[in-house]
PDB file of C-alpha atoms and ligand atoms in Angstrom:
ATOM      1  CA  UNK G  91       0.000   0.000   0.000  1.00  0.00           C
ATOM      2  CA  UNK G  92       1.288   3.732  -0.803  1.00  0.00           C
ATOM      3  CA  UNK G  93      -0.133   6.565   1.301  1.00  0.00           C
ATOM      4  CA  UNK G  94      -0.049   9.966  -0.725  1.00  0.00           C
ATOM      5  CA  UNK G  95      -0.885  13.685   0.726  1.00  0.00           C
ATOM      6  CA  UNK G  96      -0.171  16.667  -0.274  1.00  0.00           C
ATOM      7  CA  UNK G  97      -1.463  20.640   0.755  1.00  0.00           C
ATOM      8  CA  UNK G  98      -3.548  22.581  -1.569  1.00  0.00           C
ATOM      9  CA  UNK G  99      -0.414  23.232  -3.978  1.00  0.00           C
ATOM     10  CA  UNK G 100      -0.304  19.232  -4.527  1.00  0.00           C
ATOM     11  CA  UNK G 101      -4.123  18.828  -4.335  1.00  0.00           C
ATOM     12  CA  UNK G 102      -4.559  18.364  -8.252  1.00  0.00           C
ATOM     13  CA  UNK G 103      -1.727  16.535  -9.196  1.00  0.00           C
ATOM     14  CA  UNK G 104      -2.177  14.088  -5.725  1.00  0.00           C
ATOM     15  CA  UNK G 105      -5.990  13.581  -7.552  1.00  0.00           C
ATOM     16  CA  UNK G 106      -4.299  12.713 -11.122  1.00  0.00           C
ATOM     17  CA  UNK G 107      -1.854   9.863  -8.999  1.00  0.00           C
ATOM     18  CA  UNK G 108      -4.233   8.542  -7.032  1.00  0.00           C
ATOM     19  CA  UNK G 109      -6.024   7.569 -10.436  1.00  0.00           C
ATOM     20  CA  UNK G 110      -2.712   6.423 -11.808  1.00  0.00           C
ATOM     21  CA  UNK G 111      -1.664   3.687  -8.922  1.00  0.00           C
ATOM     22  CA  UNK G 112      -5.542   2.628  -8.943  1.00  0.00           C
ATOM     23  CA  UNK G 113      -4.998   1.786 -12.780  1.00  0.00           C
ATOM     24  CA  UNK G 114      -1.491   0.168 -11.722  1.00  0.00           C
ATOM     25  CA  UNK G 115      -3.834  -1.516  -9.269  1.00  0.00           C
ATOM     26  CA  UNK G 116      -2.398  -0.538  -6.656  1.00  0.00           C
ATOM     27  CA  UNK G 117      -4.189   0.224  -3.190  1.00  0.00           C
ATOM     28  CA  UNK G 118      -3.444   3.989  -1.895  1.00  0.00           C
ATOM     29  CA  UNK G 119      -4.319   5.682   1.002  1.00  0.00           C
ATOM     30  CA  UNK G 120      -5.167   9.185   0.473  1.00  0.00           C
ATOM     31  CA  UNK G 121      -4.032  11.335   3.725  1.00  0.00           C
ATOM     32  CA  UNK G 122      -5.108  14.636   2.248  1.00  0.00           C
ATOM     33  CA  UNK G 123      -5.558  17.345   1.746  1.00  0.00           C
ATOM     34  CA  UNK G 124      -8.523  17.289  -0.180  1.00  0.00           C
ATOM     35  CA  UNK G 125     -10.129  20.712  -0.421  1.00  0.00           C
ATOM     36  CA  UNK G 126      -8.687  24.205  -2.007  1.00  0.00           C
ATOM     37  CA  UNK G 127      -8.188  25.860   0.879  1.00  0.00           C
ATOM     38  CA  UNK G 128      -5.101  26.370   2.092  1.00  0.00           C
ATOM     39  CA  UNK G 129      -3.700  24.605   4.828  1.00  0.00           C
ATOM     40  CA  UNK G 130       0.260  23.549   6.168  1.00  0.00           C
ATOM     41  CA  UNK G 131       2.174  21.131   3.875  1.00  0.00           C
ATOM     42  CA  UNK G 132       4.308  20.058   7.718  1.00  0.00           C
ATOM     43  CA  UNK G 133       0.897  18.796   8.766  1.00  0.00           C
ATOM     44  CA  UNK G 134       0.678  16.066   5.785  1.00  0.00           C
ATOM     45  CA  UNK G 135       4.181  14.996   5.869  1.00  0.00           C
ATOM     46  CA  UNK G 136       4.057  14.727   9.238  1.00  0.00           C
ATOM     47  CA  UNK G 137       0.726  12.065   8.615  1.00  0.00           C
ATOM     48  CA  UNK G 138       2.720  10.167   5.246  1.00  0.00           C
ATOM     49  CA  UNK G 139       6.318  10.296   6.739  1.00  0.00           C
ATOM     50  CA  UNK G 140       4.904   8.867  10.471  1.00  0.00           C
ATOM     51  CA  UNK G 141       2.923   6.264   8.538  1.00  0.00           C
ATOM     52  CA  UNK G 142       5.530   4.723   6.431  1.00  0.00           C
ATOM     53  CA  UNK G 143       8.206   4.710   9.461  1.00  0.00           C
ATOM     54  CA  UNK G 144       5.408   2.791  11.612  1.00  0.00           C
ATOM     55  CA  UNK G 145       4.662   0.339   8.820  1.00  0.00           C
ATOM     56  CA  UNK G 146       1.502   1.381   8.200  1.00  0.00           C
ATOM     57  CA  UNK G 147       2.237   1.786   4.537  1.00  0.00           C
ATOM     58  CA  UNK G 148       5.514   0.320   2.266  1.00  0.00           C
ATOM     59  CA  UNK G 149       5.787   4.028   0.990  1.00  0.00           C
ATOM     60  CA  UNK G 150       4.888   7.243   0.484  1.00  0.00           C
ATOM     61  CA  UNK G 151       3.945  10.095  -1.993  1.00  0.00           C
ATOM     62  CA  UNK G 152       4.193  13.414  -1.218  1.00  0.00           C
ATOM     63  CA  UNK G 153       3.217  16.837  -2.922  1.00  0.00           C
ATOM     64  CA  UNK G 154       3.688  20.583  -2.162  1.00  0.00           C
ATOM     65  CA  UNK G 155       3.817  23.137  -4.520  1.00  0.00           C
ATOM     66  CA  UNK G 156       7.801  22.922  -5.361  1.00  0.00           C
ATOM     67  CA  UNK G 157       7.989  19.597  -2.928  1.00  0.00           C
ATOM     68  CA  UNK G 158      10.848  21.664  -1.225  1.00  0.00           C
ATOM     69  CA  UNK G 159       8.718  21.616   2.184  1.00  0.00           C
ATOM     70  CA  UNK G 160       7.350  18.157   2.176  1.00  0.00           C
ATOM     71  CA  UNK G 161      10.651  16.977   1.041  1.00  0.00           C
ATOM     72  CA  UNK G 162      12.135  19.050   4.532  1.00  0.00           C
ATOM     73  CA  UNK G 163       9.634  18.220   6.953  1.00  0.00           C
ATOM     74  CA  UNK G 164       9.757  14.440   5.691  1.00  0.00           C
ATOM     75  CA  UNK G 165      13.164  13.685   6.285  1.00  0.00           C
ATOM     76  CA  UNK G 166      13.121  15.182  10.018  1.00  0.00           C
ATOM     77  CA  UNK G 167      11.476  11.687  10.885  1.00  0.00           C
ATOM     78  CA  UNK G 168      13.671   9.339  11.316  1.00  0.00           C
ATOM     79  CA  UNK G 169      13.963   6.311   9.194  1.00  0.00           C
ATOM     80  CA  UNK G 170      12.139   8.190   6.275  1.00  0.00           C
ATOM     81  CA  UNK G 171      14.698   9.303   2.982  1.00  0.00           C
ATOM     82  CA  UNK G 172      12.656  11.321   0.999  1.00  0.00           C
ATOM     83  CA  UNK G 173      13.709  12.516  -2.287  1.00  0.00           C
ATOM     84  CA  UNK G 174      12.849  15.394  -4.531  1.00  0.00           C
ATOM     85  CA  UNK G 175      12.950  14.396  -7.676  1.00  0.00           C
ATOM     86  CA  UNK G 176      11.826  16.156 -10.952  1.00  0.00           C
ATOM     87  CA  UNK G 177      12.910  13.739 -13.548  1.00  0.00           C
ATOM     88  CA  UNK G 178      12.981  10.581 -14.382  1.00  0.00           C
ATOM     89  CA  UNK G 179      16.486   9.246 -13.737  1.00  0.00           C
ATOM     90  CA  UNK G 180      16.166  11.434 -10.523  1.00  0.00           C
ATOM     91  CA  UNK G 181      13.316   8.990 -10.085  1.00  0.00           C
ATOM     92  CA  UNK G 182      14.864   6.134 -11.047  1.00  0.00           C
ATOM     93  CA  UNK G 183      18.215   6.889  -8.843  1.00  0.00           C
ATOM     94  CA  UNK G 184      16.239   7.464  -5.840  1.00  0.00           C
ATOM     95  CA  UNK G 185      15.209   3.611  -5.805  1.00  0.00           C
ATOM     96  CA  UNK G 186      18.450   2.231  -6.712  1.00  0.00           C
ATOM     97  CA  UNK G 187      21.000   4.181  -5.001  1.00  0.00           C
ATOM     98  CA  UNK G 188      19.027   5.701  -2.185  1.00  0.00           C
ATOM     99  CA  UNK G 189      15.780   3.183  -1.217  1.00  0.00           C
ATOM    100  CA  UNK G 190      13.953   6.059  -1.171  1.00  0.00           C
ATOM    101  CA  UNK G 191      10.321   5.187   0.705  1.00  0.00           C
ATOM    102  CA  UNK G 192       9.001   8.940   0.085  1.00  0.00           C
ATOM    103  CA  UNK G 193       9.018  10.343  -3.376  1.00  0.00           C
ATOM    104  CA  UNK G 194       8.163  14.209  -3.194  1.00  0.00           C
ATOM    105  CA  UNK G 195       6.698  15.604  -6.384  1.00  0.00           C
ATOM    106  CA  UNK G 196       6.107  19.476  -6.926  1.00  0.00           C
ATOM    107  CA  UNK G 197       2.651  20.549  -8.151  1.00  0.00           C
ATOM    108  CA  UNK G 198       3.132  23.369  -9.595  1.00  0.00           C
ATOM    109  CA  UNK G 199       6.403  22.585 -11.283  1.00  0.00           C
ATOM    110  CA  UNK G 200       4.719  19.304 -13.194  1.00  0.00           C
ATOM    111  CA  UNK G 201       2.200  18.188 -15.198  1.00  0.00           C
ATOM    112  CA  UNK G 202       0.118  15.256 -14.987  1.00  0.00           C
ATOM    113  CA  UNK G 203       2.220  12.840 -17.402  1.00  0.00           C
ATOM    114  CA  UNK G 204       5.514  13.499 -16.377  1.00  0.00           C
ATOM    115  CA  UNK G 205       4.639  13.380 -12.435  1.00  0.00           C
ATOM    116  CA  UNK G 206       2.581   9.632 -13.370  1.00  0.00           C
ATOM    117  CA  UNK G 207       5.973   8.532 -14.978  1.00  0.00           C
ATOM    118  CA  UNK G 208       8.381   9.868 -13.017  1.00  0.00           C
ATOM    119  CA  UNK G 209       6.325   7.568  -9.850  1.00  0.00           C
ATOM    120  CA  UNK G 210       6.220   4.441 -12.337  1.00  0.00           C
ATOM    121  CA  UNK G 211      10.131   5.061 -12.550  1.00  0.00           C
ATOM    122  CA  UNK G 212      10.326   5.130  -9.207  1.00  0.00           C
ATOM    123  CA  UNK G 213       8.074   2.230  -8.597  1.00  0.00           C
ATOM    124  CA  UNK G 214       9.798  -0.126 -11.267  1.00  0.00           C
ATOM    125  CA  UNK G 215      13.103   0.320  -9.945  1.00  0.00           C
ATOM    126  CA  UNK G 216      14.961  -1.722  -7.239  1.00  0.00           C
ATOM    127  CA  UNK G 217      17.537  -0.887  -5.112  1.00  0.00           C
ATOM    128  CA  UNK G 218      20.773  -1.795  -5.637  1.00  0.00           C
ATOM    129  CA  UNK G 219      22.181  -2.773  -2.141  1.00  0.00           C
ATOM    130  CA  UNK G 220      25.838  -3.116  -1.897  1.00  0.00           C
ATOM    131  CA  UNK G 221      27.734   0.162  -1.466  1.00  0.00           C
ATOM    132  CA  UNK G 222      25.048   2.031  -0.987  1.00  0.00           C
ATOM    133  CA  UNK G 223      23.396   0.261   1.305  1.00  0.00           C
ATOM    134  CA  UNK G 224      26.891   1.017   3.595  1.00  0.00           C
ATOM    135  CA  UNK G 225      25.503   4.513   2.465  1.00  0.00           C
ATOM    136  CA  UNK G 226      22.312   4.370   3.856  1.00  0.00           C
ATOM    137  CA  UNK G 227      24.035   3.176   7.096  1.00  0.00           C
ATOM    138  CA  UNK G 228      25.729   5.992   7.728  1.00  0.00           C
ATOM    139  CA  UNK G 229      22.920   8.518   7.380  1.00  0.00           C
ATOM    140  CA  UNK G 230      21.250   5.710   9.678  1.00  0.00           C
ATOM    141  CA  UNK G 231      23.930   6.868  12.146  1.00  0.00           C
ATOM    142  CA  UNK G 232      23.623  10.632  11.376  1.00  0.00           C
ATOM    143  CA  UNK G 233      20.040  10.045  12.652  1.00  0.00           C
ATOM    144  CA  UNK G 234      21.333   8.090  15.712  1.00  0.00           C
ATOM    145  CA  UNK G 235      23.753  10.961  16.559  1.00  0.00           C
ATOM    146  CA  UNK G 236      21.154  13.785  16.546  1.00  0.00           C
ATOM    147  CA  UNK G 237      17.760  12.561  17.170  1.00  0.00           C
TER     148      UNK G 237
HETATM  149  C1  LIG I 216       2.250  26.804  -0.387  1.00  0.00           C
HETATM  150  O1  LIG I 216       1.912  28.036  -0.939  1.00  0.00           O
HETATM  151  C2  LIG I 216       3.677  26.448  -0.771  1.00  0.00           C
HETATM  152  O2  LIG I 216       4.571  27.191  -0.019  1.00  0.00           O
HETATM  153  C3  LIG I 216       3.902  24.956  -0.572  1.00  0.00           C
HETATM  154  O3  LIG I 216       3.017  24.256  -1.376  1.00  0.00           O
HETATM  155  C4  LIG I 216       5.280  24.425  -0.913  1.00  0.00           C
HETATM  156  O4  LIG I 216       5.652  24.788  -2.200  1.00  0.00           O
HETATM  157  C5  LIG I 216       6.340  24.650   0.082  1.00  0.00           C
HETATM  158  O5  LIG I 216       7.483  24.233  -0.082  1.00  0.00           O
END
């Protein structure tokens, strides 16, 4: 299961992939938002990040209006490597090299298509392991060190 949320700047584009994974059949949980008005992008990926680091969900999708703030407030939780990504070997790369179990999309900086492939890039790919899982342990320790 994927759990996606996004504030009002992601609202349309979180609509247009929650279509997408149902027609990949896959099952989504929709955290919000899911009304115009505006509200704080911390709030929802506060809700996606928590949920993914507790299980509740295998990943997460997240979109702001640049994805600069979800991306942010994601990766404060522990055990959560979001990426930013805005194409698709970004997308790609952020399976493979960094197991990345949030992918942040900006709303207002893509359209429907490219957003819906750059998350089938992302969910197609496998990560690599190897060196850069060593990788991943060390910002596993960076987290250990400050939190
Ligand atoms: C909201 O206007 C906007 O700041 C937000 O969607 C996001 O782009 C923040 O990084």
């Amino acid at each position: 299961m994927i759990i996606i949320g996004s504030d009002h700047g992601g609202l349309s584009l979180k609509t247009a992939l929650c279509e997408y994974l149902g027609r990949r059949g896959i099952e989504v949980a929709d955290a919000g938002t899911n009304s115009d008005a505006s509200v704080d992008y911390p709030d929802y990926g506060q809700k996606v990040a928590e949920t993914v680091r507790e299980g509740g969900a295998e990943s997460g999708i997240l979109i702001c209006g640049t994805g600069i703030g979800m991306s942010i407030a994601a990766n404060k939780i522990p055990g959560i490597r979001a990426a930013l990504v805005t194409d698709v070997f970004m997308a790609r790369m952020a399976k493979e090299h960094n197991n990345a179990n949030v992918l942040v999309l900006g709303g207002r900086v893509l359209d429907e298509q490219k957003a819906c492939d750059l998350v089938g890039a992302w969910l197609d790919a496998t990560f690599e392991g190897g060196r850069h899982q060593s990788r991943l342990d060390k910002i596993t320790a960076l987290e250990m060190k400050y939190c």
